[in-house]
Coordinates of C-alpha atoms in Angstrom, one line a residue:
Chain B
X1456 CA -25.0 3.8 15.7
X1457 CA -24.2 2.8 19.2
X1458 CA -25.7 4.5 22.1
X1459 CA -25.1 4.4 25.9
X1460 CA -22.9 1.3 25.5
X1461 CA -20.5 0.7 28.4
X1462 CA -18.7 -2.5 29.3
X1463 CA -15.2 -3.7 30.5
X1464 CA -13.2 -6.7 29.7
X1465 CA -11.0 -8.1 32.5
X1466 CA -7.9 -10.3 32.3
X1467 CA -8.8 -13.9 31.7
X1468 CA -12.2 -13.1 30.2
X1469 CA -13.3 -14.7 26.8
X1470 CA -16.2 -12.4 26.0
X1471 CA -18.5 -13.5 23.2
X1472 CA -20.2 -10.3 21.5
X1473 CA -23.5 -11.6 19.9
X1474 CA -26.6 -9.9 18.4
X1475 CA -28.4 -9.8 15.1
X1476 CA -26.7 -8.4 11.9
X1477 CA -26.5 -4.5 12.1
X1478 CA -26.6 -4.6 15.9
X1479 CA -23.4 -2.7 16.0
X1480 CA -20.9 -5.5 17.0
X1481 CA -18.3 -4.6 14.4
X1482 CA -18.8 -0.9 15.1
X1483 CA -18.3 -1.4 18.7
X1484 CA -15.0 -3.3 18.1
X1485 CA -13.9 -0.7 15.6
X1486 CA -14.8 2.2 17.9
X1487 CA -12.8 0.6 20.8
X1488 CA -9.8 0.9 18.4
X1489 CA -10.3 4.4 17.3
X1490 CA -11.1 3.3 13.7
X1491 CA -14.4 5.0 13.7
X1492 CA -15.4 8.4 15.2
X1493 CA -16.9 7.8 18.6
X1494 CA -17.9 9.9 21.5
X1495 CA -17.2 8.4 25.0
X1496 CA -14.2 7.1 26.7
X1497 CA -12.0 4.0 26.0
X1498 CA -9.7 3.2 28.7
X1499 CA -7.0 0.3 28.4
X1500 CA -5.4 -0.7 31.7
X1501 CA -6.9 2.4 33.5
X1502 CA -5.3 4.7 30.7
X1503 CA -7.2 6.8 28.4
X1504 CA -6.9 5.3 24.9
X1505 CA -7.5 8.6 23.2
X1506 CA -4.3 10.0 24.7
X1507 CA -2.2 6.9 23.3
X1508 CA -0.5 7.1 19.9
X1509 CA -1.7 4.4 17.5
X1510 CA 1.5 2.4 18.2
X1511 CA 1.0 2.3 21.8
X1512 CA -2.4 1.2 21.4
X1513 CA -1.4 -1.4 18.9
X1514 CA 0.8 -2.8 21.7
X1515 CA -2.2 -3.3 23.9
X1516 CA -4.9 -4.5 21.5
X1517 CA -4.7 -6.9 18.6
X1518 CA -7.4 -6.7 16.2
X1519 CA -8.5 -9.3 13.7
X1520 CA -10.9 -7.6 11.1
X1521 CA -13.6 -9.3 9.3
X1522 CA -11.7 -8.6 6.1
X1523 CA -9.3 -11.4 5.1
X1524 CA -8.2 -10.1 1.6
X1525 CA -4.3 -10.1 1.6
X1526 CA -3.3 -7.6 -1.1
X1527 CA -0.1 -9.1 -2.5
X1528 CA 1.2 -12.7 -2.8
X1529 CA 3.6 -12.3 0.2
X1530 CA 4.8 -15.5 2.1
X1531 CA 3.0 -16.6 5.2
X1532 CA 6.0 -16.0 7.3
X1533 CA 6.0 -12.4 6.3
X1534 CA 2.3 -11.9 7.2
X1535 CA 2.8 -13.2 10.5
X1536 CA 5.9 -11.1 11.2
X1537 CA 3.8 -8.1 10.6
X1538 CA 2.3 -8.5 13.9
X1539 CA 5.6 -7.4 15.4
X1540 CA 5.4 -4.0 13.5
X1541 CA 4.1 -2.1 16.6
X1542 CA 7.0 -3.3 18.8
X1543 CA 9.8 -2.4 16.5
X1544 CA 11.3 1.2 16.3
X1545 CA 11.0 2.8 12.9
X1546 CA 13.7 1.1 10.7
X1547 CA 14.9 -1.7 13.0
X1548 CA 14.6 -5.3 11.8
X1549 CA 13.4 -8.2 13.8
X1550 CA 15.3 -9.4 16.7
X1551 CA 15.6 -12.8 18.5
X1552 CA 12.5 -12.1 20.6
X1553 CA 10.5 -11.1 17.7
X1554 CA 11.4 -14.1 15.8
X1555 CA 10.4 -16.3 18.8
X1556 CA 7.0 -14.9 19.0
X1557 CA 6.6 -15.2 15.2
X1558 CA 7.6 -18.9 15.5
X1559 CA 5.5 -19.5 18.5
X1560 CA 2.5 -17.9 16.9
X1561 CA 3.1 -20.0 13.6
X1562 CA 3.3 -23.3 15.7
X1563 CA 0.2 -22.5 17.5
X1564 CA -1.8 -22.1 14.2
X1565 CA 0.1 -25.0 12.6
X1566 CA 1.4 -23.0 9.7
X1567 CA 5.0 -24.3 9.7
X1568 CA 4.7 -26.1 6.5
X1569 CA 3.1 -23.1 4.7
X1570 CA 5.9 -20.7 5.8
X1571 CA 7.2 -19.9 2.2
X1572 CA 4.0 -20.3 0.5
X1573 CA 2.2 -17.0 -0.9
X1574 CA -0.5 -16.2 1.5
X1575 CA -2.9 -15.5 -1.3
X1576 CA -2.6 -19.0 -2.7
X1577 CA -4.0 -20.6 0.6
X1578 CA -7.4 -21.8 1.0
X1579 CA -10.0 -19.6 3.0
X1580 CA -9.5 -21.5 6.2
X1581 CA -5.7 -21.5 6.1
X1582 CA -5.8 -17.9 5.2
X1583 CA -7.8 -17.2 8.4
X1584 CA -5.2 -19.2 10.5
X1585 CA -2.4 -17.1 9.0
X1586 CA -4.2 -13.9 10.0
X1587 CA -4.9 -15.3 13.5
X1588 CA -1.2 -16.1 13.7
X1589 CA -0.5 -12.6 12.7
X1590 CA -2.8 -11.3 15.6
X1591 CA -1.1 -13.7 18.2
X1592 CA 2.4 -12.6 17.1
X1593 CA 1.4 -8.8 18.0
X1594 CA 1.5 -10.3 21.7
X1595 CA -1.2 -7.8 23.0
X1596 CA -3.0 -8.3 26.3
X1597 CA -6.4 -7.7 24.5
X1598 CA -7.5 -9.4 21.5
X1599 CA -10.4 -8.2 19.5
X1600 CA -11.8 -10.4 16.8
X1601 CA -14.6 -9.7 14.3
X1602 CA -16.3 -12.9 13.3
X1603 CA -13.2 -15.0 13.4
X1604 CA -15.2 -18.2 12.9
X1605 CA -16.8 -17.2 9.7
X1606 CA -15.8 -19.5 6.8
X1607 CA -14.1 -22.2 9.1
X1608 CA -15.1 -25.8 9.2
X1609 CA -16.4 -27.2 12.5
X1610 CA -13.0 -28.6 13.5
X1611 CA -11.2 -25.2 12.8
X1612 CA -14.0 -23.4 14.6
X1613 CA -13.4 -25.4 17.6
X1614 CA -9.9 -25.3 17.5
X1615 CA -10.1 -21.5 17.2
X1616 CA -12.5 -21.2 20.2
X1617 CA -10.1 -23.5 22.2
X1618 CA -7.2 -21.2 21.4
X1619 CA -9.2 -18.0 22.5
X1620 CA -10.1 -19.9 25.7
X1621 CA -6.4 -20.9 26.3
X1622 CA -5.3 -17.1 25.6
X1623 CA -7.9 -16.2 28.3
X1624 CA -6.5 -18.7 30.5
X1625 CA -3.0 -17.2 30.2
X1626 CA -4.4 -14.0 31.6
X1627 CA -5.4 -12.1 28.4
X1628 CA -8.8 -10.6 27.5
X1629 CA -10.4 -11.9 24.4
X1630 CA -13.6 -10.3 22.6
X1631 CA -14.9 -12.0 19.7
X1632 CA -18.1 -11.3 17.9
X1633 CA -19.9 -14.5 16.9
X1634 CA -23.0 -15.6 15.2
X1635 CA -23.0 -19.3 16.4
X1636 CA -24.8 -19.1 19.5
X1637 CA -23.8 -22.6 20.6
X1638 CA -20.2 -22.0 20.0
X1639 CA -20.6 -18.9 22.0
X1640 CA -22.4 -20.4 24.8
X1641 CA -20.0 -23.4 25.1
X1642 CA -16.7 -21.6 24.9
X1643 CA -17.0 -17.9 26.1
X1644 CA -16.7 -17.0 29.8
X1645 CA -19.2 -14.2 29.4
X1646 CA -21.6 -13.0 26.7
X1647 CA -22.6 -9.5 25.7
X1648 CA -25.7 -9.3 23.6
X1649 CA -26.1 -6.4 21.5
X1650 CA -29.4 -5.1 19.6
X1651 CA -29.9 -1.9 17.6
X1652 CA -26.7 -0.2 19.3
X1653 CA -27.6 -1.0 22.9
X1654 CA -26.5 -3.7 25.3
X1655 CA -29.5 -5.9 26.0
X1656 CA -27.7 -8.4 28.4
X1657 CA -24.5 -8.9 29.8
X1658 CA -23.4 -11.9 31.8
X1659 CA -22.5 -15.7 31.9
X1660 CA -24.0 -17.6 28.9
X1661 CA -26.8 -19.4 30.6
X1662 CA -28.0 -16.0 31.9
X1663 CA -27.8 -14.2 28.8
X1664 CA -29.2 -16.8 26.3
X1665 CA -32.9 -17.2 27.2
X1666 CA -35.8 -18.4 25.1
X1667 CA -37.6 -15.0 25.6
X1668 CA -34.4 -12.9 24.6
X1669 CA -33.8 -15.0 21.4
X1670 CA -37.3 -14.4 20.4
X1671 CA -37.4 -10.6 21.1
X1672 CA -33.8 -9.9 19.8
X1673 CA -33.3 -12.3 17.0
X1674 CA -37.0 -12.9 16.2
X1675 CA -36.5 -16.8 16.4
X1676 CA -37.9 -19.6 18.3
X1677 CA -34.9 -21.6 19.7
X1678 CA -34.3 -25.0 21.5
X1679 CA -32.0 -24.6 24.4
X1680 CA -30.5 -27.8 25.7
X1681 CA -27.4 -29.2 27.6
X1682 CA -24.9 -31.5 26.2
X1683 CA -21.5 -32.8 27.2
X1684 CA -21.0 -30.2 30.0
X1685 CA -22.1 -27.2 27.9
X1686 CA -25.2 -25.4 26.5
X1687 CA -26.7 -26.0 23.0
X1688 CA -28.7 -23.2 21.3
X1689 CA -30.6 -24.5 18.2
X1690 CA -32.8 -22.0 16.3
X1691 CA -36.0 -23.7 15.0
X1692 CA -38.1 -21.3 13.3
X1693 CA -39.0 -17.6 13.0
X1694 CA -40.9 -16.4 16.0
X1695 CA -44.6 -15.5 15.5
X1696 CA -45.1 -11.7 15.4
Chain D
X967 CA 17.8 -15.8 5.7
X968 CA 17.9 -16.7 2.1
X969 CA 15.3 -14.3 1.2
X970 CA 17.3 -11.2 2.5
X971 CA 20.4 -12.4 0.9
X972 CA 18.6 -12.7 -2.5
X973 CA 16.9 -9.3 -1.9
X974 CA 20.6 -7.7 -1.4
X975 CA 21.8 -9.6 -4.4
X976 CA 19.0 -8.1 -6.6
X977 CA 19.7 -4.6 -5.2
X978 CA 23.3 -4.9 -6.0
X979 CA 22.7 -6.1 -9.5
X980 CA 20.1 -3.4 -10.3
X981 CA 22.5 -0.8 -9.0
X982 CA 25.3 -2.2 -11.1
X983 CA 23.1 -2.2 -14.1
X984 CA 22.0 1.5 -13.3
X985 CA 25.8 2.5 -13.1
X986 CA 26.6 0.8 -16.3
X987 CA 23.8 2.3 -18.2
X988 CA 24.5 5.7 -16.7
X989 CA 28.0 5.4 -18.2
X990 CA 26.7 4.2 -21.6
X991 CA 24.3 7.2 -21.6
X992 CA 27.3 9.4 -21.3
X993 CA 29.1 7.9 -24.2
X994 CA 26.3 7.5 -26.8
X995 CA 25.4 10.4 -28.9
X996 CA 25.6 12.0 -32.3
X997 CA 29.1 13.4 -31.8
X998 CA 31.3 10.5 -32.2
X999 CA 33.6 10.6 -29.3
X1000 CA 35.8 7.7 -28.1
X1001 CA 34.8 6.1 -24.6
X1002 CA 38.2 7.2 -22.9
X1003 CA 38.1 10.7 -24.5
X1004 CA 34.5 11.4 -23.4
X1005 CA 35.0 10.3 -19.9
X1006 CA 38.3 12.4 -19.7
X1007 CA 36.4 15.3 -21.0
X1008 CA 33.8 15.1 -18.4
X1009 CA 36.2 15.6 -15.6
X1010 CA 38.2 18.2 -17.6
X1011 CA 37.7 21.5 -15.7
X1012 CA 40.5 23.6 -17.2
X1013 CA 40.0 23.3 -21.0
X1014 CA 36.5 24.6 -22.2
X1015 CA 36.7 22.9 -25.7
X1016 CA 33.8 21.5 -27.6
X1017 CA 34.4 18.1 -26.2
X1018 CA 34.2 19.1 -22.6
X1019 CA 31.2 21.3 -23.5
X1020 CA 29.3 18.4 -25.1
X1021 CA 30.0 16.1 -22.2
X1022 CA 29.4 18.6 -19.4
X1023 CA 26.6 20.6 -20.7
X1024 CA 24.6 18.2 -22.8
X1025 CA 25.3 14.4 -22.0
X1026 CA 25.9 14.9 -18.2
X1027 CA 22.6 16.6 -17.4
X1028 CA 20.8 14.0 -19.8
X1029 CA 22.2 11.1 -18.0
X1030 CA 21.6 12.5 -14.7
X1031 CA 17.9 13.4 -15.5
X1032 CA 17.4 9.9 -17.0
X1033 CA 18.6 8.3 -13.7
X1034 CA 16.7 10.7 -11.5
X1035 CA 13.4 10.7 -13.5
X1036 CA 13.6 6.8 -13.9
X1037 CA 14.1 6.3 -10.3
X1038 CA 11.1 8.8 -9.5
X1039 CA 8.6 6.9 -11.9
X1040 CA 9.7 3.5 -10.4
X1041 CA 9.5 4.6 -6.8
X1042 CA 6.4 6.5 -7.0
X1043 CA 4.7 3.6 -9.0
X1044 CA 5.6 1.0 -6.3
X1045 CA 4.3 3.4 -3.5
X1046 CA 0.9 4.1 -5.1
X1047 CA 0.4 0.5 -6.0
X1048 CA 1.2 -0.3 -2.4
X1049 CA -0.7 2.4 -0.8
X1050 CA -3.8 1.9 -3.1
X1051 CA -3.3 -1.8 -3.1
X1052 CA -4.0 -1.7 -6.8
X1053 CA -1.7 -3.3 -9.3
X1054 CA -2.9 -0.8 -11.9
X1055 CA -1.9 2.3 -10.1
X1056 CA 0.7 4.4 -11.5
X1057 CA 2.0 8.0 -11.0
X1058 CA -0.3 9.4 -13.8
X1059 CA -3.3 8.0 -11.8
X1060 CA -3.3 10.9 -9.4
X1061 CA -3.6 13.4 -12.2
X1062 CA -0.2 14.9 -11.4
X1063 CA 1.4 14.2 -14.8
X1064 CA -1.8 15.6 -16.6
X1065 CA -1.9 18.9 -14.6
X1066 CA 1.8 19.3 -14.7
X1067 CA 1.7 18.9 -18.5
X1068 CA -1.3 21.3 -18.6
X1069 CA 0.8 24.0 -16.7
X1070 CA 3.7 23.5 -19.1
X1071 CA 1.2 23.7 -22.2
X1072 CA -0.2 27.0 -20.8
X1073 CA 3.4 28.4 -20.4
X1074 CA 4.0 27.7 -24.1
X1075 CA 0.5 28.7 -25.2
X1076 CA 1.0 32.0 -23.4
X1077 CA 4.4 32.8 -24.6
X1078 CA 5.4 32.8 -20.9
X1079 CA 8.2 30.2 -21.5
X1080 CA 9.8 32.4 -24.1
X1081 CA 9.9 35.4 -22.0
X1082 CA 11.4 33.5 -19.1
X1083 CA 13.2 30.3 -19.7
X1084 CA 12.3 28.6 -16.5
X1085 CA 8.8 29.4 -17.0
X1086 CA 7.7 26.2 -18.5
X1087 CA 9.1 23.9 -15.6
X1088 CA 7.8 26.2 -12.9
X1089 CA 4.3 26.4 -14.5
X1090 CA 4.4 22.5 -14.7
X1091 CA 5.2 22.4 -11.0
X1092 CA 2.3 24.9 -10.0
X1093 CA 0.1 22.3 -12.0
X1094 CA 1.3 19.4 -10.0
X1095 CA 0.6 21.5 -6.7
X1096 CA -3.0 22.1 -8.0
X1097 CA -3.3 18.4 -8.5
X1098 CA -2.4 17.7 -4.9
X1099 CA -4.7 20.2 -3.6
X1100 CA -7.6 18.9 -5.5
X1101 CA -6.9 15.3 -4.9
X1102 CA -6.2 15.7 -1.1
X1103 CA -9.2 17.8 -0.5
X1104 CA -11.4 15.5 -2.5
X1105 CA -10.2 12.4 -0.6
X1106 CA -10.2 14.3 2.7
X1107 CA -8.6 13.3 5.8
X1108 CA -10.5 10.1 6.2
X1109 CA -10.7 9.4 2.4
X1110 CA -10.2 6.1 0.9
X1111 CA -8.3 4.7 -1.9
X1112 CA -11.1 4.6 -4.3
X1113 CA -11.8 8.3 -3.8
X1114 CA -8.1 9.1 -4.6
X1115 CA -8.5 7.0 -7.8
X1116 CA -11.7 8.6 -9.0
X1117 CA -10.4 12.1 -8.2
X1118 CA -7.3 11.4 -10.0
X1119 CA -9.1 10.1 -13.1
X1120 CA -11.5 13.4 -12.9
X1121 CA -8.7 15.5 -12.7
X1122 CA -6.6 13.9 -15.4
X1123 CA -9.7 14.1 -17.8
X1124 CA -10.2 17.8 -17.1
X1125 CA -6.5 18.6 -17.5
X1126 CA -6.3 16.7 -20.7
X1127 CA -9.5 18.6 -21.9
X1128 CA -7.9 21.9 -21.0
X1129 CA -4.8 20.9 -22.9
X1130 CA -6.8 20.0 -26.1
X1131 CA -8.5 23.4 -25.5
X1132 CA -5.2 25.2 -25.6
X1133 CA -4.1 23.1 -28.7
X1134 CA -7.4 24.0 -30.5
X1135 CA -7.1 27.8 -29.8
X1136 CA -3.3 27.9 -30.5
X1137 CA -2.7 31.1 -32.4
X1138 CA 0.0 29.8 -34.5
X1139 CA 1.0 26.3 -35.8
X1140 CA 4.5 26.5 -34.3
X1141 CA 3.1 26.9 -30.7
X1142 CA 0.7 23.8 -31.4
X1143 CA 3.6 21.8 -32.7
X1144 CA 5.8 22.9 -29.6
X1145 CA 3.0 21.8 -27.3
X1146 CA 2.6 18.4 -29.1
X1147 CA 6.3 17.6 -29.1
X1148 CA 6.8 18.6 -25.5
X1149 CA 3.9 16.5 -24.3
X1150 CA 5.5 13.3 -25.9
X1151 CA 8.2 13.5 -23.3
X1152 CA 12.1 13.8 -24.0
X1153 CA 15.4 14.4 -22.4
X1154 CA 17.0 16.0 -25.2
X1155 CA 18.8 19.3 -24.9
X1156 CA 18.3 19.7 -21.0
X1157 CA 20.8 21.6 -19.2
X1158 CA 22.3 21.5 -15.6
X1159 CA 19.9 24.4 -14.8
X1160 CA 17.0 21.7 -15.3
X1161 CA 18.8 19.3 -13.1
X1162 CA 19.3 21.8 -10.2
X1163 CA 15.7 22.8 -10.7
X1164 CA 14.3 19.3 -10.4
X1165 CA 16.6 17.7 -8.0
X1166 CA 15.6 19.2 -4.7
X1167 CA 11.9 18.5 -5.3
X1168 CA 12.9 15.0 -6.4
X1169 CA 15.0 14.4 -3.3
X1170 CA 12.3 15.6 -1.1
X1171 CA 9.8 13.4 -2.8
X1172 CA 11.8 10.4 -2.6
X1173 CA 12.4 10.9 1.2
X1174 CA 8.6 11.0 1.7
X1175 CA 7.8 8.3 -0.4
X1176 CA 10.6 6.1 1.0
X1177 CA 9.3 6.6 4.6
X1178 CA 6.0 4.9 4.0
X1179 CA 7.6 1.5 3.2
X1180 CA 7.0 -0.5 6.4
X1181 CA 3.3 1.0 6.6
X1182 CA 2.8 -0.3 3.1
X1183 CA 3.6 -3.8 4.2
X1184 CA 1.1 -3.6 7.0
X1185 CA -1.4 -2.3 4.6
X1186 CA -1.2 -5.5 2.7
X1187 CA -3.8 -6.8 5.2
X1188 CA -6.1 -3.9 4.7
X1189 CA -6.9 -0.4 6.1
X1190 CA -8.4 -1.5 9.4
X1191 CA -5.7 -4.1 10.1
X1192 CA -3.0 -1.6 9.3
X1193 CA -4.5 1.1 11.5
X1194 CA -4.9 -1.4 14.4
X1195 CA -1.2 -2.2 14.2
X1196 CA -0.3 1.2 14.8
X1197 CA -0.1 2.8 11.1
X1198 CA -1.5 6.4 10.9
X1199 CA -3.2 6.1 7.5
X1200 CA -3.7 10.1 7.3
X1201 CA 0.2 10.4 7.4
X1202 CA 0.6 7.6 4.9
X1203 CA -1.8 9.0 2.4
X1204 CA -0.3 12.6 2.9
X1205 CA 3.2 11.3 2.4
X1206 CA 2.2 9.0 -0.6
X1207 CA 0.4 12.0 -2.3
X1208 CA 2.9 14.8 -1.6
X1209 CA 6.0 12.6 -2.3
X1210 CA 4.3 11.6 -5.6
X1211 CA 3.5 15.1 -6.7
X1212 CA 6.9 16.6 -5.5
X1213 CA 8.9 14.1 -7.4
X1214 CA 6.7 13.2 -10.5
X1215 CA 5.8 16.9 -10.9
X1216 CA 9.4 17.8 -11.0
X1217 CA 10.1 15.0 -13.5
X1218 CA 7.3 16.1 -15.7
X1219 CA 8.3 19.7 -15.4
X1220 CA 11.7 19.0 -17.0
X1221 CA 11.0 16.1 -19.3
X1222 CA 7.2 15.9 -20.1
X1223 CA 5.0 13.0 -19.4
X1224 CA 6.8 9.6 -19.7
X1225 CA 4.3 6.8 -19.4
X1226 CA 4.4 3.2 -18.4
X1227 CA 7.6 2.9 -16.6
X1228 CA 5.9 3.6 -13.2
X1229 CA 3.3 1.0 -14.1
X1230 CA 5.5 -1.8 -15.6
X1231 CA 8.7 -1.5 -13.4
X1232 CA 6.9 -2.5 -10.1
X1233 CA 5.1 -5.3 -11.8
X1234 CA 8.3 -6.7 -13.2
X1235 CA 10.1 -6.7 -10.1
X1236 CA 7.5 -7.7 -7.5
X1237 CA 7.9 -11.3 -7.9
X1238 CA 11.7 -10.9 -7.2
X1239 CA 11.1 -9.4 -3.8
X1240 CA 8.6 -11.8 -2.6
X1241 CA 5.9 -9.1 -3.3
X1242 CA 6.8 -7.2 -0.1
X1243 CA 5.8 -3.6 -0.7
X1244 CA 8.7 -2.2 1.6
X1245 CA 11.4 -4.1 -0.6
X1246 CA 9.8 -3.1 -3.8
X1247 CA 10.6 0.5 -3.2
X1248 CA 14.3 0.5 -3.7
X1249 CA 14.3 -2.2 -6.2
X1250 CA 11.7 -0.4 -8.1
X1251 CA 13.6 3.0 -8.0
X1252 CA 16.7 1.2 -9.4
X1253 CA 14.9 -0.7 -11.8
X1254 CA 13.1 2.6 -13.0
X1255 CA 16.4 4.2 -13.6
X1256 CA 17.7 1.3 -15.6
X1257 CA 14.6 1.2 -17.9
X1258 CA 14.6 5.0 -18.4
X1259 CA 18.3 5.2 -19.1
X1260 CA 18.2 2.2 -21.4
X1261 CA 15.2 3.8 -23.2
X1262 CA 17.0 7.1 -23.5
X1263 CA 20.0 5.3 -24.9
X1264 CA 17.8 3.3 -27.3
X1265 CA 16.0 6.5 -28.8
X1266 CA 19.6 7.8 -29.7
X1267 CA 20.7 4.6 -31.2
X1268 CA 17.6 3.3 -33.1
X1269 CA 17.0 6.8 -34.9
X1270 CA 20.0 9.0 -34.8
X1271 CA 19.2 12.4 -36.1
X1272 CA 15.4 11.6 -36.0
X1273 CA 14.7 12.9 -32.4
X1274 CA 12.6 9.9 -31.4
X1275 CA 10.9 11.0 -28.3
X1276 CA 11.6 9.1 -25.3
X1277 CA 7.8 9.0 -24.1
X1278 CA 7.0 7.7 -27.5
X1279 CA 9.4 4.8 -26.9
X1280 CA 8.4 3.8 -23.4
X1281 CA 4.8 3.7 -24.5
X1282 CA 5.4 1.7 -27.7
X1283 CA 7.6 -0.9 -25.8
X1284 CA 5.6 -0.6 -22.3
X1285 CA 2.1 -1.2 -23.4
X1286 CA 2.7 -4.5 -25.5
X1287 CA 4.8 -5.5 -22.5
X1288 CA 2.2 -4.6 -20.0
X1289 CA -0.3 -6.7 -22.2
X1290 CA 1.9 -9.7 -21.9
X1291 CA 2.2 -9.1 -18.2
X1292 CA -1.5 -9.1 -17.8
X1293 CA -1.9 -12.1 -20.0
X1294 CA 0.7 -14.1 -18.1
X1295 CA -0.7 -13.2 -14.6
X1296 CA -4.4 -13.0 -15.5
X1297 CA -5.1 -16.1 -13.5
X1298 CA -3.8 -14.6 -10.4
X1299 CA -5.5 -11.3 -10.9
X1300 CA -8.9 -12.9 -11.0

């Protein structure tokens, strides 16, 4: 699937992982977590990830999978508290610091009023916010999110991008795979463009998103513009072959 | 925390109910013995009269087995539903009950159980071991929930077919009748030897099943999310399959296949524990013990002298009840 892919994420970076369907965005994220078999090296803060236990890795990387299915009608609060699992010894309960992080994550995603509601009864957008709060509660220095904006309305999409930018501003690293190129261009500090398992471009949004690349990688003609201090990318039509 | 307090209250109530039913199970039977007398006879170590014999050799093992097997079915059902994230999962799904039954049937068929009294439960345990090896090999180390379910279904069908073959070719009608009766599932006339045979496997199985509770909570969000939160899925799968095999294999070996308890009890209790998988495990174990003890008392009260089989009662009561549950929750299931 992926070949010769190499990149690193620094503190304070909000990296947008972009590329057409099947380019290998999800696979790259999952390989970084050790969820799929991969050759090559993954290092977290200079340490080899392969030598870490799953729990050690979970304290360093939080992951927001594409799948948003919640198996049982458990309360919103319980879902968010799962984020603390990697930080607790095997049979210990939550301590004060854990509770504070859970409250903080729920507050950030504005979930207080849903606290006791079964998470399965929420709307798609609300459910997505609950799962993001869960990842926030994990409190890892690196957050990997697989299409976090899918199924969210524009205001929640922007709220989410703002949150990720804030997290990066606090000194964390954030990597999100995205399909909305304008959203990616306006909010990410850096974009990594993947196509057929290889990195095509890696750099600031304005350097990565060019008309030629959109034509060769996505096969679309696009209108690039500037608005309100950020870039706009509007795909117009299929590129002529 | 209100939820935690409610959960403790639930466990307390279930434990109290299990104790009451256990004592009732000791005092109900064809030999009309008074309550005080029977309890006194139970602890009578000197006098080996008929009373003490009935209490210590017949009713005590029956009540203990009811408690242990009920807990096994409830616990393993809750673990499998949590691990497979499927509300229809139950211990029989892995094919363990069916292969254990086949082992027992072969022991009866070949006359092995006549030559060697413990031959039947041991053959059943061997059957359970075969099921584990096949399911684990099929699902592989990276295998998913669906593979386990399909492997279990295939294995169950094969074991059922082999059992039918044994019945079909049975040399005499008595062996066939014995096979049929054994397969219905019962706790009648079990001895302390059966308890001692099953207990070690069950205790080991319970320990394995109980250890995955936390991981099951995390699995609520799916396999990838659980793995990213530090859950070792291979370990959880191994513990769930081995734990079920050890405990349910032992249960089937001494009592035959008793259905529906492992399916219905976790369903019944899930709303009371906020659907949290780790909390469902102890609740479901206690609930399973209550249901099985109650059912075993009922078969003695409803039809004294008829030897109504326990497995028949649990299915007759369990199946319609399950239908009602499905009817009530169908909107949530869809």
